[in-house]
PDB file of C-alpha atoms in Angstrom:
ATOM      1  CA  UNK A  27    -231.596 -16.853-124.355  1.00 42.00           C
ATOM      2  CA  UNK A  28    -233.726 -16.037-121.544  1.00 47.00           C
ATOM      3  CA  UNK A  29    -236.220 -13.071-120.557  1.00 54.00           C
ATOM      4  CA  UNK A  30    -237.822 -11.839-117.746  1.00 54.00           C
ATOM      5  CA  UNK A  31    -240.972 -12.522-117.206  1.00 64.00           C
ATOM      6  CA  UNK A  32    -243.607 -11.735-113.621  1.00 75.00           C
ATOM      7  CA  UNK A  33    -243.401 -15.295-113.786  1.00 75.00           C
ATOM      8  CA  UNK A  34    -241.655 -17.409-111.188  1.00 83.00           C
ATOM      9  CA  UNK A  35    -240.815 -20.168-113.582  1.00 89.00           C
ATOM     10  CA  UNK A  36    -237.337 -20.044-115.174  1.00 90.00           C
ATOM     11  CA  UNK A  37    -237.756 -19.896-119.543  1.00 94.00           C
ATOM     12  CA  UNK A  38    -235.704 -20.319-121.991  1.00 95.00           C
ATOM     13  CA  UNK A  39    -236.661 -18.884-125.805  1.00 95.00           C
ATOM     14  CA  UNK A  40    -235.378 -19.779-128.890  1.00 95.00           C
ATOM     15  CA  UNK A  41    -236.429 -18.960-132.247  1.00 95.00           C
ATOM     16  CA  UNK A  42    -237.883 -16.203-134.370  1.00 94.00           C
ATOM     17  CA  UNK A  43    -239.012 -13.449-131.805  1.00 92.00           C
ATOM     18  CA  UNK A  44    -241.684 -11.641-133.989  1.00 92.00           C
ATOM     19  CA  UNK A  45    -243.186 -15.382-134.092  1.00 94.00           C
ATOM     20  CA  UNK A  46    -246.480 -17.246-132.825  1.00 95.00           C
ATOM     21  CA  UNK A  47    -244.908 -18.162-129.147  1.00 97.00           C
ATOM     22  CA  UNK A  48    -245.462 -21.984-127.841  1.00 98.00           C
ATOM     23  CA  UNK A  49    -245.195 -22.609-124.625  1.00 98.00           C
ATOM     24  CA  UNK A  50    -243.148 -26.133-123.900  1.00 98.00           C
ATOM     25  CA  UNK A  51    -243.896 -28.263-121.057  1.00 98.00           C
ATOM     26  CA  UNK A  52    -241.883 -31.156-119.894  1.00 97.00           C
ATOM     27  CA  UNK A  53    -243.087 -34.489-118.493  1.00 95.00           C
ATOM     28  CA  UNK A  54    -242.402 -35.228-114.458  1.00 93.00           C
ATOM     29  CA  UNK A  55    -238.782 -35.620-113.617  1.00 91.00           C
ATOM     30  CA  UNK A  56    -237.689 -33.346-116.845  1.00 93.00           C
ATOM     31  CA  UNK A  57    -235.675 -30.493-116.836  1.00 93.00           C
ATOM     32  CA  UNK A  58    -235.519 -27.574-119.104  1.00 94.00           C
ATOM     33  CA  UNK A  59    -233.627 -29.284-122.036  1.00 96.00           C
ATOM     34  CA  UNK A  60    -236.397 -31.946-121.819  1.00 96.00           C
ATOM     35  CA  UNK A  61    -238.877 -29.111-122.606  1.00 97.00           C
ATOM     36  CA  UNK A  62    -236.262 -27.795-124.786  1.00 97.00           C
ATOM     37  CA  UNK A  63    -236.486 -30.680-127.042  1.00 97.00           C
ATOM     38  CA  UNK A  64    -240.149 -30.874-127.534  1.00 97.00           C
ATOM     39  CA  UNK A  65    -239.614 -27.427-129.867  1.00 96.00           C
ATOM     40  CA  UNK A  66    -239.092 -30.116-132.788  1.00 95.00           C
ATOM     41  CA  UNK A  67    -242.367 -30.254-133.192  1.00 94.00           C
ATOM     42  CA  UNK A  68    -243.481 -26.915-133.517  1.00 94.00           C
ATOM     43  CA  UNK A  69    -243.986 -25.329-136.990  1.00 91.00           C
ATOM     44  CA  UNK A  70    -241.055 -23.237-138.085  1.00 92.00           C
ATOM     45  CA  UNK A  71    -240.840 -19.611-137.553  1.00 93.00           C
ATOM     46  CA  UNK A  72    -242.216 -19.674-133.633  1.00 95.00           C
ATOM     47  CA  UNK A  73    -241.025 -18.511-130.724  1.00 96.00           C
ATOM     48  CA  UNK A  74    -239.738 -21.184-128.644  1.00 97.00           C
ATOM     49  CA  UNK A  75    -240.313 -21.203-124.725  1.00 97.00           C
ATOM     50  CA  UNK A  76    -238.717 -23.631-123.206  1.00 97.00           C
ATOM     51  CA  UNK A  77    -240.527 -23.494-119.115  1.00 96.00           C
ATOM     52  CA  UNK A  78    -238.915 -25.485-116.039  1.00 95.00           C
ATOM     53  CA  UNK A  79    -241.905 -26.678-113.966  1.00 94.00           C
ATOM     54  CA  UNK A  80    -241.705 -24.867-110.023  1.00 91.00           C
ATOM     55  CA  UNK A  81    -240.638 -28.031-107.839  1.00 89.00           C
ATOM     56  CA  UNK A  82    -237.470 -29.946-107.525  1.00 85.00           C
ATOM     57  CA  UNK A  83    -237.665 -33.595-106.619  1.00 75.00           C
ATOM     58  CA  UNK A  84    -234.732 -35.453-105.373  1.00 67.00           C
ATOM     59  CA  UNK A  85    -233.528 -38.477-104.357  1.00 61.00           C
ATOM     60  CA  UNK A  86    -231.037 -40.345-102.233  1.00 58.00           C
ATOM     61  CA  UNK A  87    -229.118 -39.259 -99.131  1.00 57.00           C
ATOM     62  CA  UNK A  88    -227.288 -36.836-101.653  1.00 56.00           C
ATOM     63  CA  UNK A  89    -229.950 -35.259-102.651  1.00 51.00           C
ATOM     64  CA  UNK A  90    -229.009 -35.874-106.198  1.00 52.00           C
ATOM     65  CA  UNK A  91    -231.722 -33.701-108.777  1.00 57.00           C
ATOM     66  CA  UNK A  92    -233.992 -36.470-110.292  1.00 72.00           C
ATOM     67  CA  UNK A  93    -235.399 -33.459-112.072  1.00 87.00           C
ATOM     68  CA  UNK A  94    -238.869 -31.128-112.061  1.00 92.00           C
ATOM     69  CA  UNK A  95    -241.863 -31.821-111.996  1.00 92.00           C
ATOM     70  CA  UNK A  96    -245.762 -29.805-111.964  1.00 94.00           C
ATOM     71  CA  UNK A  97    -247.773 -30.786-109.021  1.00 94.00           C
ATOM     72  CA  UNK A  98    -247.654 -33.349-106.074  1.00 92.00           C
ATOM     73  CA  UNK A  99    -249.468 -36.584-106.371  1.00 91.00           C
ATOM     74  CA  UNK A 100    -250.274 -38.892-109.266  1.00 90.00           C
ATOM     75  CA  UNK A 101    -249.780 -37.927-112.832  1.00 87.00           C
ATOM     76  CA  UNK A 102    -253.832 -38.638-113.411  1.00 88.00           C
ATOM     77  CA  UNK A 103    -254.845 -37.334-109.499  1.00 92.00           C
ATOM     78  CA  UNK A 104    -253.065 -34.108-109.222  1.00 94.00           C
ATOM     79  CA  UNK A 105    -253.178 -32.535-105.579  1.00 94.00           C
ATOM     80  CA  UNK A 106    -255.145 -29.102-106.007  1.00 93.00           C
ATOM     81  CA  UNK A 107    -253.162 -26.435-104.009  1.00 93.00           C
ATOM     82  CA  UNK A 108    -249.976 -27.461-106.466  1.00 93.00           C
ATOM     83  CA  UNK A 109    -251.335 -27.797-109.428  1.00 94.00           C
ATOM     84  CA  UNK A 110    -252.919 -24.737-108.920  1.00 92.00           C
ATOM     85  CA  UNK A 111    -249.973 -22.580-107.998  1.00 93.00           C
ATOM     86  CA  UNK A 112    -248.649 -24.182-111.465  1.00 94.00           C
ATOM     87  CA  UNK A 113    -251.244 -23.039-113.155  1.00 94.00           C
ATOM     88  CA  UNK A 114    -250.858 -19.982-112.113  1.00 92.00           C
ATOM     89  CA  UNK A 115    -247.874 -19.128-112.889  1.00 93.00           C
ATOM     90  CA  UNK A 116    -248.077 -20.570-116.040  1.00 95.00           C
ATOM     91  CA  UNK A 117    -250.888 -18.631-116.748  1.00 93.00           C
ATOM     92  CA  UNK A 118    -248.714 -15.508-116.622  1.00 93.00           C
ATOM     93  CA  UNK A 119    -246.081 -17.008-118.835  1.00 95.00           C
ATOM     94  CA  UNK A 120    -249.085 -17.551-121.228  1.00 96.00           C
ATOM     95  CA  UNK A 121    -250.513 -14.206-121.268  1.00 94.00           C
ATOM     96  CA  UNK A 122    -247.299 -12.537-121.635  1.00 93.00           C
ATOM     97  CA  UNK A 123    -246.452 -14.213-124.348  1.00 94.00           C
ATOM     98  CA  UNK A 124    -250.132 -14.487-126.017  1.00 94.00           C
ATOM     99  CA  UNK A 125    -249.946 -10.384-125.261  1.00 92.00           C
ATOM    100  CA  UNK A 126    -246.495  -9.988-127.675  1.00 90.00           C
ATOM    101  CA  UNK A 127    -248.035 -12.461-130.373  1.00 93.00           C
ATOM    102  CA  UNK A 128    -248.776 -11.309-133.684  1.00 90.00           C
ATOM    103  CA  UNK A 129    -251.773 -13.487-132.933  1.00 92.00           C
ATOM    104  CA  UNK A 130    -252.839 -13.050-129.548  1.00 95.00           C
ATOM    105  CA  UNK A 131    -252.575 -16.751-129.312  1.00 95.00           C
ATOM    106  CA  UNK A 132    -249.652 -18.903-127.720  1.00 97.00           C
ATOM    107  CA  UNK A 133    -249.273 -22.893-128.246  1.00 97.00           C
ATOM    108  CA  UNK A 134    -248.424 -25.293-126.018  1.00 98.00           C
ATOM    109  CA  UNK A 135    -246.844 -28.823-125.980  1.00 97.00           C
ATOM    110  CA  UNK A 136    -246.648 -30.918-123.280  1.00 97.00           C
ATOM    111  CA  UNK A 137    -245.115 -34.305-122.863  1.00 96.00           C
ATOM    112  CA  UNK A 138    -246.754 -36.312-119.503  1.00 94.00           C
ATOM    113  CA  UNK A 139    -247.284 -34.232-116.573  1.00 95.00           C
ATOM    114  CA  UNK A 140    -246.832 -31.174-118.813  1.00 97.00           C
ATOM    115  CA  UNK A 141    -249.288 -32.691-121.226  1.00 95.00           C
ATOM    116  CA  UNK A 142    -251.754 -32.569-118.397  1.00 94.00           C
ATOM    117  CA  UNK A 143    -250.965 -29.073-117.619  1.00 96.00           C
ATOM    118  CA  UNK A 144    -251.284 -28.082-121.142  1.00 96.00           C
ATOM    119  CA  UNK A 145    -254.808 -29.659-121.534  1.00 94.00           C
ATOM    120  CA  UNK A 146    -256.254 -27.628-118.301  1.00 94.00           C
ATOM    121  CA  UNK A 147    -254.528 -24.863-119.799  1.00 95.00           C
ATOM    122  CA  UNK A 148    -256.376 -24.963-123.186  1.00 94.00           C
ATOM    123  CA  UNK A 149    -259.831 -25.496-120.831  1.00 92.00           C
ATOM    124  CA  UNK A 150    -259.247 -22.438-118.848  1.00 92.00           C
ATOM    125  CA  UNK A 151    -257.632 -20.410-121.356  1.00 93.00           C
ATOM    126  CA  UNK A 152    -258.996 -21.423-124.485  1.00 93.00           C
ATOM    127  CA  UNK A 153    -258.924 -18.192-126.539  1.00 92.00           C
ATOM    128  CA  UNK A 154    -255.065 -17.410-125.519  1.00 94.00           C
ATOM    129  CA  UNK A 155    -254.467 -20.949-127.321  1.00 95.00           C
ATOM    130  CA  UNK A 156    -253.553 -21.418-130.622  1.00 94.00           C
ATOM    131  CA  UNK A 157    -253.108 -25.119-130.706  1.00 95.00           C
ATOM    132  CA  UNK A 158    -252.427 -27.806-128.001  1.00 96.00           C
ATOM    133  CA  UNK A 159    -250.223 -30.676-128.712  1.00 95.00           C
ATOM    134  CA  UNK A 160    -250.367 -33.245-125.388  1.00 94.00           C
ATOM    135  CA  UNK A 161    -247.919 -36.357-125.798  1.00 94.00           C
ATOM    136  CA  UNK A 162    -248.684 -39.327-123.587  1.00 92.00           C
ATOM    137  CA  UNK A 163    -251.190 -37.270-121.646  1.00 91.00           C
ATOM    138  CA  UNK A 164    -254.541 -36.681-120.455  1.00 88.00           C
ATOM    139  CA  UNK A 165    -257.003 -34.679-118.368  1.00 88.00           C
ATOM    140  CA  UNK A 166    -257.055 -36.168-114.788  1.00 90.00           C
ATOM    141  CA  UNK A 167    -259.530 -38.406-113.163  1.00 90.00           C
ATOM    142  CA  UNK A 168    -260.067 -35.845-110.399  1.00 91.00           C
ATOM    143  CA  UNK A 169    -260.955 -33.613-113.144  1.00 87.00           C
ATOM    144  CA  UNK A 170    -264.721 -32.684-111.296  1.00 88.00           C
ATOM    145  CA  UNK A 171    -262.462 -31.594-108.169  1.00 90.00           C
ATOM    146  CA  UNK A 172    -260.513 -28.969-109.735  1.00 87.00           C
ATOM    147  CA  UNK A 173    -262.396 -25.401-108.850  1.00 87.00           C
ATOM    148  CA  UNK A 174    -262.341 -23.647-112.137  1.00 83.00           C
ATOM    149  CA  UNK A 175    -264.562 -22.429-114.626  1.00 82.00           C
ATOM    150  CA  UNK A 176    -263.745 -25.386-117.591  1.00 79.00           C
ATOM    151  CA  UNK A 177    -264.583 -24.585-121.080  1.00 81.00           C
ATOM    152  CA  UNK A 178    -265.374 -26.923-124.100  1.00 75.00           C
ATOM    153  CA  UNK A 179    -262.830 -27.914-126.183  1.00 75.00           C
ATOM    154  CA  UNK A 180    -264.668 -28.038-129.237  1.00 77.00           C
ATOM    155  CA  UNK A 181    -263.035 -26.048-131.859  1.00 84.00           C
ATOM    156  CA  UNK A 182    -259.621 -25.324-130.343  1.00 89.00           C
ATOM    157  CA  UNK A 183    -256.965 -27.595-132.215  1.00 93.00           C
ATOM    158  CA  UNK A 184    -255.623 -29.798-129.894  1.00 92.00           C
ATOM    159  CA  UNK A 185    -253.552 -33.308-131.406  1.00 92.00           C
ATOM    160  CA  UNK A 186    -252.996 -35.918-129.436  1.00 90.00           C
ATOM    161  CA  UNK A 187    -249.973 -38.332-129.578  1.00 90.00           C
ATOM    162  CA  UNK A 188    -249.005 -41.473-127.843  1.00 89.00           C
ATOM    163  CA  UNK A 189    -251.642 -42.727-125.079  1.00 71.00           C
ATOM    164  CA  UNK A 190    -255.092 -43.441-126.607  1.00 67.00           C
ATOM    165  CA  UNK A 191    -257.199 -40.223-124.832  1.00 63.00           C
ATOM    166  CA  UNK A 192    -258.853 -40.618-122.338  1.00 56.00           C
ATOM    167  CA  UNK A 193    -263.028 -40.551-121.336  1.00 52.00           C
ATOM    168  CA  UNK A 194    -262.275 -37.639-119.636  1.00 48.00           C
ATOM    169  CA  UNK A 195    -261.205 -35.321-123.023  1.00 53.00           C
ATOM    170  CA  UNK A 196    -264.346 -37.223-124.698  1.00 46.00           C
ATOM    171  CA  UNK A 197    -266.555 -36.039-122.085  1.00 45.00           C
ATOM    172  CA  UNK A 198    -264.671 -32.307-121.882  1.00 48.00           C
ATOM    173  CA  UNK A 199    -264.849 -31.770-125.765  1.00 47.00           C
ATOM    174  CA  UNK A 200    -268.456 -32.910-125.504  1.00 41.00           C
ATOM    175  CA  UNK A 201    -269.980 -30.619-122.677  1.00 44.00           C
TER     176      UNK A 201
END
């Protein structure tokens, strides 16, 4: 099922409505049944939000779909004005459904690219996060480009899984 949202970003939710919402964020190239999978590992009785990331990429003469993806550029060197406009409409998704939790807290999991977007997320947002769960991901190298106000990440529960983290969470959880 879908729902509207002020949000430019085509969701799909699954799951038990009156639930904690997470937010799930699919690696570079995914679509929204790659998001849709990463619900298995959220705790049972959540809302489910499946969310397509903004750009198409393509390939070939035939401009066959090769899928989504979150910003331009490397997965560890994002290009600012992209990211950014993926952040922000993100961030409405977020605070929509952070605004209908019984918590007032959303989670998000992110696979890749979506990992990435999930750990800025948590930095900028941390008290609209309930718990961050980044698969093979982590915070970019150009991290002391991007223009926002970051925030520690001591205290917020974020897991890692798959590629050791990075210097760059060590040094974000430790400012």
């Amino acid at each position: 099922m879908s729902a509207r949202t002020k949000s430019l970003l085509y969701t799909k939710r699954q799951g038990d409505p009156g639930g904690t919402p997470w937010l799930l964020l699919h690696d570079r190239h995914g679509d929204l049944p790659d998001a849709e999978a990463l619900g298995a590992a959220c705790p049972d009785g959540t809302l489910r939000i499946a969310v397509r990331a903004p750009r198409l990429q393509t390939s070939g003469a035939t401009s066959r779909v090769g899928g989504f993806y979150w910003y331009f550029g490397p997965i560890d060197r994002p290009e600012l004005s992209t990211l950014g406009d993926a952040l922000y409409q993100l961030e409405i998704v977020l605070l929509e459904a952070a605004q209908a939790s019984p918590t007032g807290k959303a989670g998000l999991i992110g696979k890749g690219e979506g990992g990435v977007v999930a750990l800025l997320m948590a930095q900028i947002w941390p008290d609209k996060i309930e718990k961050v769960i980044a698969i093979d991901s982590n915070l970019p190298t150009n991290l002391d480009d991007i223009p926002f106000d970051r925030r520690e990440l001591d205290g917020l529960n974020i897991e890692l899984r798959g590629t050791p983290p990075s210097d760059a969470i060590t040094r974000a959880s430790a400012e």
